[in-house]
Amino acid sequence: MRDARNEPPRDVRGGPSRDRLNEPPRDGPSEPLRDGPSEPPRDVPDVREPVAADDAELRSPAGDGGLMEVVHHRYLLKLLLRRELKARYKGSLLGLGWSYVRPAVNFAVFYFVVGVFMGMDKVIKDFPIYLFSGLVLVTLFTETLQAATRSVLHNAPLVRKVYLPRELFPSASLLVSLVHFVPALAILVVGALGYGWRPTPLGLAGAVVGLLIVILLALGLGLLCAAATVFFHDVEQVVDIVMITVSWTVPMVYPWIHVRDHAPHWVLQVWQLNPLVSAVELFHRAFWAPLSDGRVPEPPALTARTASALGCALMFFFIGEAVFARLQKRFAQEM
């Protein structure tokens, strides 16, 4: 019979006890066994793949590409555009047909009140074309700015829970306004052709520049106001009130010569600094000037003022983008 005193203690599974695993053998001291994986032999090179620098760095959920993030996420922009249009016309009988009704109603109100009742149609030849060529641009600007101002705040659940570039929301508002602008522009072209309009290359080029001024100015101010609205909700109400006055601060329902004849010279100079004034005059040059009888001359130095208006629109665009990019990291905390 074996002597049980000379045998190491065993656990219930028949192996040596865990308490004895790390004990050195009786022959001499040695390093205890380690529970973790052993180090690779020194003569075997480490073949693990290095971690890429881009993968190792943490990226901010807000992104740092500005509006370039919108270009990289074009599919999200399309989804937001469809979502906005479906939400706006959900359950509507006319659907997108309201894009034709809205400018028609605005035109009718301005035409009968200003043109017929106040006699402006006797001062300006082909007053309907003069009025509508300015109305389409003013509507594009006001609709874009109002929608972009509330775009981030009204999409608070997406901002808090889903990663996507925040610039997508004001950009989608601009695209929705452009969807409404296209039918109004088509109506303007058909109406001008009915009055005998013949387009000129210079006039069409000026119309493109005028449209670019409005888009840059509306998007830049929209980004700026959208960021401010997240922190100060009163900004949305202020923008809505200011937009009521826009139609009366541009030569849409009256010619520029009325400002020249009834206001001090310095008021005319300040009034002409408004980029929307130059944009509307460029549309007048494109669609109304070929029909004009010369009673309302073209504003002086329109080319120089166009360059100034374009520079001003670019300035507001870059300022709005910079402010939005700086503040967007705090949007989720403020909502």
Coordinates of C-alpha atoms in Angstrom, one line a residue:
M1 CA 0.0 0.0 0.0
R2 CA 1.3 3.5 -1.0
D3 CA 1.9 6.0 1.7
A4 CA -0.7 8.8 1.2
R5 CA 1.5 11.3 3.1
N6 CA 4.1 11.4 0.2
E7 CA 1.5 12.1 -2.5
P8 CA 0.5 15.7 -3.4
P9 CA -3.1 16.7 -2.7
R10 CA -5.5 16.3 -5.5
D11 CA -8.8 18.0 -6.4
V12 CA -12.1 16.3 -7.0
R13 CA -11.3 15.8 -10.7
G14 CA -8.2 13.7 -10.0
G15 CA -5.6 16.3 -10.9
P16 CA -3.2 18.0 -8.6
S17 CA -4.5 20.7 -6.4
R18 CA -4.3 24.3 -7.7
D19 CA -2.5 25.3 -4.5
R20 CA 0.4 23.1 -5.5
L21 CA 0.6 24.2 -9.2
N22 CA 2.7 27.3 -8.5
E23 CA 4.9 25.6 -5.9
P24 CA 8.5 25.1 -7.0
P25 CA 9.6 21.5 -7.4
R26 CA 11.6 20.0 -4.6
D27 CA 14.7 19.8 -6.8
G28 CA 15.2 23.5 -6.8
P29 CA 13.6 26.9 -7.2
S30 CA 11.9 28.0 -10.5
E31 CA 9.6 30.7 -11.8
P32 CA 5.9 30.1 -10.9
L33 CA 3.5 29.3 -13.8
R34 CA 1.5 32.2 -15.2
D35 CA -2.2 32.2 -15.9
G36 CA -1.9 34.5 -19.0
P37 CA -0.5 33.8 -22.4
S38 CA 3.2 33.3 -22.5
E39 CA 5.5 35.8 -24.3
P40 CA 6.6 34.8 -27.7
P41 CA 10.1 33.5 -28.1
R42 CA 12.7 36.2 -28.6
D43 CA 13.9 34.7 -31.8
V44 CA 10.4 34.7 -33.4
P45 CA 9.5 38.1 -34.9
D46 CA 6.1 39.7 -34.0
V47 CA 4.0 39.5 -37.2
R48 CA 1.0 41.4 -35.8
E49 CA -0.3 44.0 -38.3
P50 CA 0.3 47.6 -37.2
V51 CA -2.8 49.7 -36.4
A52 CA -3.5 52.4 -39.0
A53 CA -3.2 55.9 -37.8
D54 CA -6.6 56.9 -39.0
D55 CA -8.2 54.0 -37.1
A56 CA -6.4 54.7 -33.9
E57 CA -7.6 58.3 -33.7
L58 CA -11.0 59.1 -32.4
R59 CA -13.2 61.2 -34.7
S60 CA -15.6 63.8 -33.6
P61 CA -19.3 62.8 -34.3
A62 CA -19.9 66.4 -35.5
G63 CA -17.4 66.0 -38.3
D64 CA -14.9 68.7 -39.3
G65 CA -15.4 68.8 -43.1
G66 CA -18.1 71.6 -43.1
L67 CA -20.3 71.5 -46.1
M68 CA -17.9 69.0 -47.8
E69 CA -19.5 66.5 -45.4
V70 CA -22.8 67.1 -47.2
V71 CA -21.2 66.2 -50.5
H72 CA -19.8 63.0 -49.0
H73 CA -23.3 62.1 -47.6
R74 CA -25.3 62.9 -50.7
Y75 CA -27.6 59.9 -50.1
L76 CA -28.6 61.3 -46.7
L77 CA -29.3 64.6 -48.3
K78 CA -31.7 62.9 -50.8
L79 CA -33.4 61.1 -48.0
L80 CA -33.9 64.3 -46.0
L81 CA -35.2 66.0 -49.1
R82 CA -37.8 63.3 -49.7
R83 CA -38.7 63.3 -46.1
E84 CA -39.3 67.1 -46.1
L85 CA -41.4 67.0 -49.2
K86 CA -43.5 64.1 -48.0
A87 CA -44.1 65.6 -44.6
R88 CA -45.1 68.9 -46.2
Y89 CA -47.6 67.5 -48.7
K90 CA -48.8 64.5 -46.7
G91 CA -52.5 64.0 -47.2
S92 CA -52.6 66.9 -49.7
L93 CA -54.8 66.6 -52.8
L94 CA -52.6 68.9 -55.0
G95 CA -49.3 67.7 -53.5
L96 CA -46.4 69.4 -55.2
G97 CA -49.0 71.4 -57.2
W98 CA -49.1 73.8 -54.3
S99 CA -45.7 75.0 -55.6
Y100 CA -47.7 76.6 -58.5
V101 CA -50.5 77.9 -56.3
R102 CA -48.4 79.7 -53.7
P103 CA -46.5 82.1 -56.1
A104 CA -49.7 82.6 -58.1
V105 CA -51.6 83.9 -55.0
N106 CA -48.6 86.1 -53.9
F107 CA -48.5 87.5 -57.4
A108 CA -52.2 88.2 -57.5
V109 CA -52.2 90.1 -54.2
F110 CA -49.2 92.3 -55.1
Y111 CA -50.5 92.9 -58.6
F112 CA -54.0 94.1 -57.6
V113 CA -53.0 96.0 -54.5
V114 CA -49.8 97.7 -55.8
G115 CA -50.3 97.5 -59.6
V116 CA -54.0 98.2 -60.0
F117 CA -55.2 100.0 -56.9
M118 CA -52.0 102.1 -56.4
G119 CA -51.4 102.6 -60.1
M120 CA -47.9 101.2 -60.4
D121 CA -48.9 99.4 -63.6
K122 CA -49.1 102.8 -65.3
V123 CA -45.6 103.8 -64.1
I124 CA -43.9 100.5 -65.1
K125 CA -44.6 99.0 -68.5
D126 CA -45.4 95.3 -68.4
F127 CA -45.7 95.5 -64.6
P128 CA -46.7 91.8 -64.2
I129 CA -43.3 90.7 -65.5
Y130 CA -41.5 93.3 -63.5
L131 CA -43.3 92.2 -60.3
F132 CA -43.0 88.4 -60.8
S133 CA -39.3 88.4 -61.8
G134 CA -38.5 90.0 -58.4
L135 CA -41.1 87.9 -56.5
V136 CA -39.5 84.5 -57.5
L137 CA -36.2 85.5 -56.1
V138 CA -37.6 87.1 -52.9
T139 CA -39.7 84.0 -52.3
L140 CA -36.7 81.8 -52.7
F141 CA -34.6 83.8 -50.2
T142 CA -37.3 84.1 -47.5
E143 CA -38.4 80.5 -47.7
T144 CA -34.9 79.2 -47.6
L145 CA -33.9 81.4 -44.7
Q146 CA -37.0 80.6 -42.6
A147 CA -36.8 76.9 -43.2
A148 CA -33.0 76.7 -42.6
T149 CA -33.3 78.7 -39.3
R150 CA -35.6 76.1 -37.7
S151 CA -34.1 73.1 -39.5
V152 CA -31.7 71.9 -36.8
L153 CA -34.0 72.6 -33.8
H154 CA -37.0 70.8 -35.5
N155 CA -34.8 67.8 -36.1
A156 CA -33.6 67.6 -32.5
P157 CA -34.3 63.8 -32.2
L158 CA -31.9 63.1 -35.1
V159 CA -29.3 65.4 -33.8
R160 CA -29.3 63.8 -30.3
K161 CA -29.4 60.1 -31.4
V162 CA -28.0 59.7 -34.9
Y163 CA -24.6 60.7 -36.3
L164 CA -24.9 62.7 -39.4
P165 CA -23.5 66.0 -40.6
R166 CA -25.6 68.8 -39.1
E167 CA -25.1 70.9 -42.3
L168 CA -27.5 68.5 -44.0
F169 CA -30.5 70.1 -42.4
P170 CA -30.0 73.7 -43.8
S171 CA -28.9 72.2 -47.1
A172 CA -32.1 70.2 -47.4
S173 CA -34.1 73.3 -46.6
L174 CA -32.4 75.0 -49.5
L175 CA -33.1 72.1 -51.9
V176 CA -36.8 72.1 -50.9
S177 CA -37.0 75.9 -51.7
L178 CA -35.3 75.2 -55.1
V179 CA -37.9 72.6 -55.8
H180 CA -40.6 75.3 -55.3
F181 CA -38.5 77.8 -57.2
V182 CA -38.4 75.8 -60.4
P183 CA -42.2 75.9 -61.1
A184 CA -42.3 79.6 -60.4
L185 CA -39.4 80.2 -62.8
A186 CA -41.2 78.2 -65.4
I187 CA -44.3 80.4 -65.0
L188 CA -42.1 83.5 -65.3
V189 CA -40.5 82.3 -68.6
V190 CA -43.9 81.4 -70.1
G191 CA -45.4 84.7 -69.1
A192 CA -42.5 86.7 -70.4
L193 CA -42.7 84.8 -73.7
G194 CA -46.3 85.7 -73.9
Y195 CA -45.4 89.4 -73.6
G196 CA -42.9 89.1 -76.4
W197 CA -39.8 88.5 -74.4
R198 CA -36.6 87.5 -76.3
P199 CA -33.7 86.3 -74.1
T200 CA -30.2 87.7 -74.5
P201 CA -27.0 86.0 -73.4
L202 CA -26.0 88.9 -71.2
G203 CA -29.4 88.9 -69.5
L204 CA -29.4 85.2 -68.9
A205 CA -25.8 85.3 -67.5
G206 CA -26.9 88.1 -65.2
A207 CA -29.9 86.0 -64.0
V208 CA -27.6 83.1 -63.2
V209 CA -25.4 85.4 -61.1
G210 CA -28.4 86.9 -59.4
L211 CA -29.6 83.4 -58.5
L212 CA -26.2 82.5 -57.2
I213 CA -26.2 85.6 -55.0
V214 CA -29.5 84.7 -53.4
I215 CA -28.5 81.0 -52.8
L216 CA -25.2 81.9 -51.1
L217 CA -26.7 84.7 -49.0
A218 CA -29.7 82.6 -48.0
L219 CA -27.6 79.5 -47.1
G220 CA -25.0 81.5 -45.2
L221 CA -27.5 83.4 -43.2
G222 CA -29.5 80.2 -42.7
L223 CA -26.5 78.4 -41.3
L224 CA -25.8 81.3 -39.0
C225 CA -29.4 81.6 -37.8
A226 CA -29.8 77.8 -37.4
A227 CA -26.8 77.7 -35.0
A228 CA -28.1 80.7 -33.1
T229 CA -31.6 79.2 -32.8
V230 CA -30.3 76.2 -31.0
F231 CA -29.1 78.4 -28.1
F232 CA -31.7 81.2 -28.4
H233 CA -35.1 80.1 -29.6
D234 CA -36.2 83.7 -30.1
V235 CA -34.1 83.9 -33.2
E236 CA -36.7 81.9 -35.2
Q237 CA -39.4 84.5 -34.3
V238 CA -37.1 87.4 -35.2
V239 CA -36.3 85.9 -38.6
D240 CA -40.0 85.4 -39.4
I241 CA -40.7 89.1 -38.5
V242 CA -37.8 90.4 -40.6
M243 CA -38.9 88.3 -43.6
I244 CA -42.1 90.3 -43.7
T245 CA -40.2 93.4 -44.6
V246 CA -38.0 91.9 -47.3
S247 CA -40.5 92.3 -50.1
W248 CA -40.6 96.1 -49.5
T249 CA -36.8 96.6 -49.2
V250 CA -36.0 95.5 -52.8
P251 CA -37.2 97.0 -56.1
M252 CA -40.0 94.4 -56.6
V253 CA -43.2 96.5 -56.3
Y254 CA -41.6 99.8 -57.1
P255 CA -38.7 101.0 -59.4
W256 CA -35.4 102.1 -58.1
I257 CA -35.9 105.6 -59.3
H258 CA -38.6 106.1 -56.6
V259 CA -35.9 105.7 -54.0
R260 CA -33.7 108.1 -55.9
D261 CA -36.4 110.7 -56.2
H262 CA -38.0 110.5 -52.8
A263 CA -35.1 109.7 -50.4
P264 CA -31.8 111.4 -49.5
H265 CA -28.8 110.4 -51.6
W266 CA -27.2 108.6 -48.6
V267 CA -30.3 106.4 -48.2
L268 CA -30.0 105.4 -51.9
Q269 CA -26.4 104.5 -51.4
V270 CA -27.2 102.4 -48.3
W271 CA -30.2 100.8 -50.0
Q272 CA -28.1 99.7 -52.9
L273 CA -25.7 97.9 -50.6
N274 CA -28.3 95.2 -50.1
P275 CA -27.2 92.2 -52.2
L276 CA -30.9 91.3 -52.8
V277 CA -31.3 94.6 -54.6
S278 CA -28.6 93.7 -57.2
A279 CA -30.0 90.2 -57.5
V280 CA -33.5 91.5 -58.3
E281 CA -32.2 94.0 -60.7
L282 CA -30.3 91.3 -62.6
F283 CA -33.5 89.3 -62.9
H284 CA -35.2 92.5 -64.2
R285 CA -32.4 92.9 -66.8
A286 CA -32.9 89.3 -67.9
F287 CA -36.7 89.1 -68.1
W288 CA -38.2 92.6 -68.0
A289 CA -35.6 94.9 -69.6
P290 CA -36.1 93.5 -73.1
L291 CA -39.7 94.5 -72.8
S292 CA -39.1 97.9 -71.2
D293 CA -39.9 101.2 -73.0
G294 CA -37.0 103.1 -71.3
R295 CA -39.1 105.0 -68.7
V296 CA -37.3 103.1 -65.9
P297 CA -33.6 103.1 -66.8
E298 CA -31.2 100.5 -65.6
P299 CA -29.5 101.4 -62.3
P300 CA -26.1 103.0 -62.7
A301 CA -23.0 100.9 -62.1
L302 CA -25.0 97.6 -62.0
T303 CA -21.9 95.5 -62.9
A304 CA -19.8 97.0 -60.1
R305 CA -22.7 96.6 -57.6
T306 CA -23.1 93.0 -58.8
A307 CA -19.5 92.2 -58.0
S308 CA -20.0 93.8 -54.5
A309 CA -23.2 91.9 -53.9
L310 CA -21.5 88.6 -54.9
G311 CA -18.6 89.4 -52.5
C312 CA -21.0 90.2 -49.7
A313 CA -22.9 87.0 -50.3
L314 CA -19.7 85.0 -50.2
M315 CA -18.7 86.7 -47.0
F316 CA -21.9 85.8 -45.2
F317 CA -21.7 82.3 -46.6
F318 CA -18.2 81.6 -45.1
I319 CA -19.1 83.4 -41.9
G320 CA -22.2 81.3 -41.5
E321 CA -20.4 78.1 -42.3
A322 CA -17.6 78.9 -39.8
V323 CA -20.0 79.8 -37.0
F324 CA -22.1 76.7 -37.6
A325 CA -19.0 74.4 -37.6
R326 CA -17.8 75.9 -34.4
L327 CA -21.1 75.6 -32.5
Q328 CA -22.4 72.3 -33.8
K329 CA -20.5 70.2 -31.3
R330 CA -22.7 71.6 -28.6
F331 CA -26.0 71.2 -30.4
A332 CA -26.8 67.8 -28.7
Q333 CA -26.1 69.2 -25.2
E334 CA -28.4 72.3 -25.7
M335 CA -31.4 70.3 -27.1

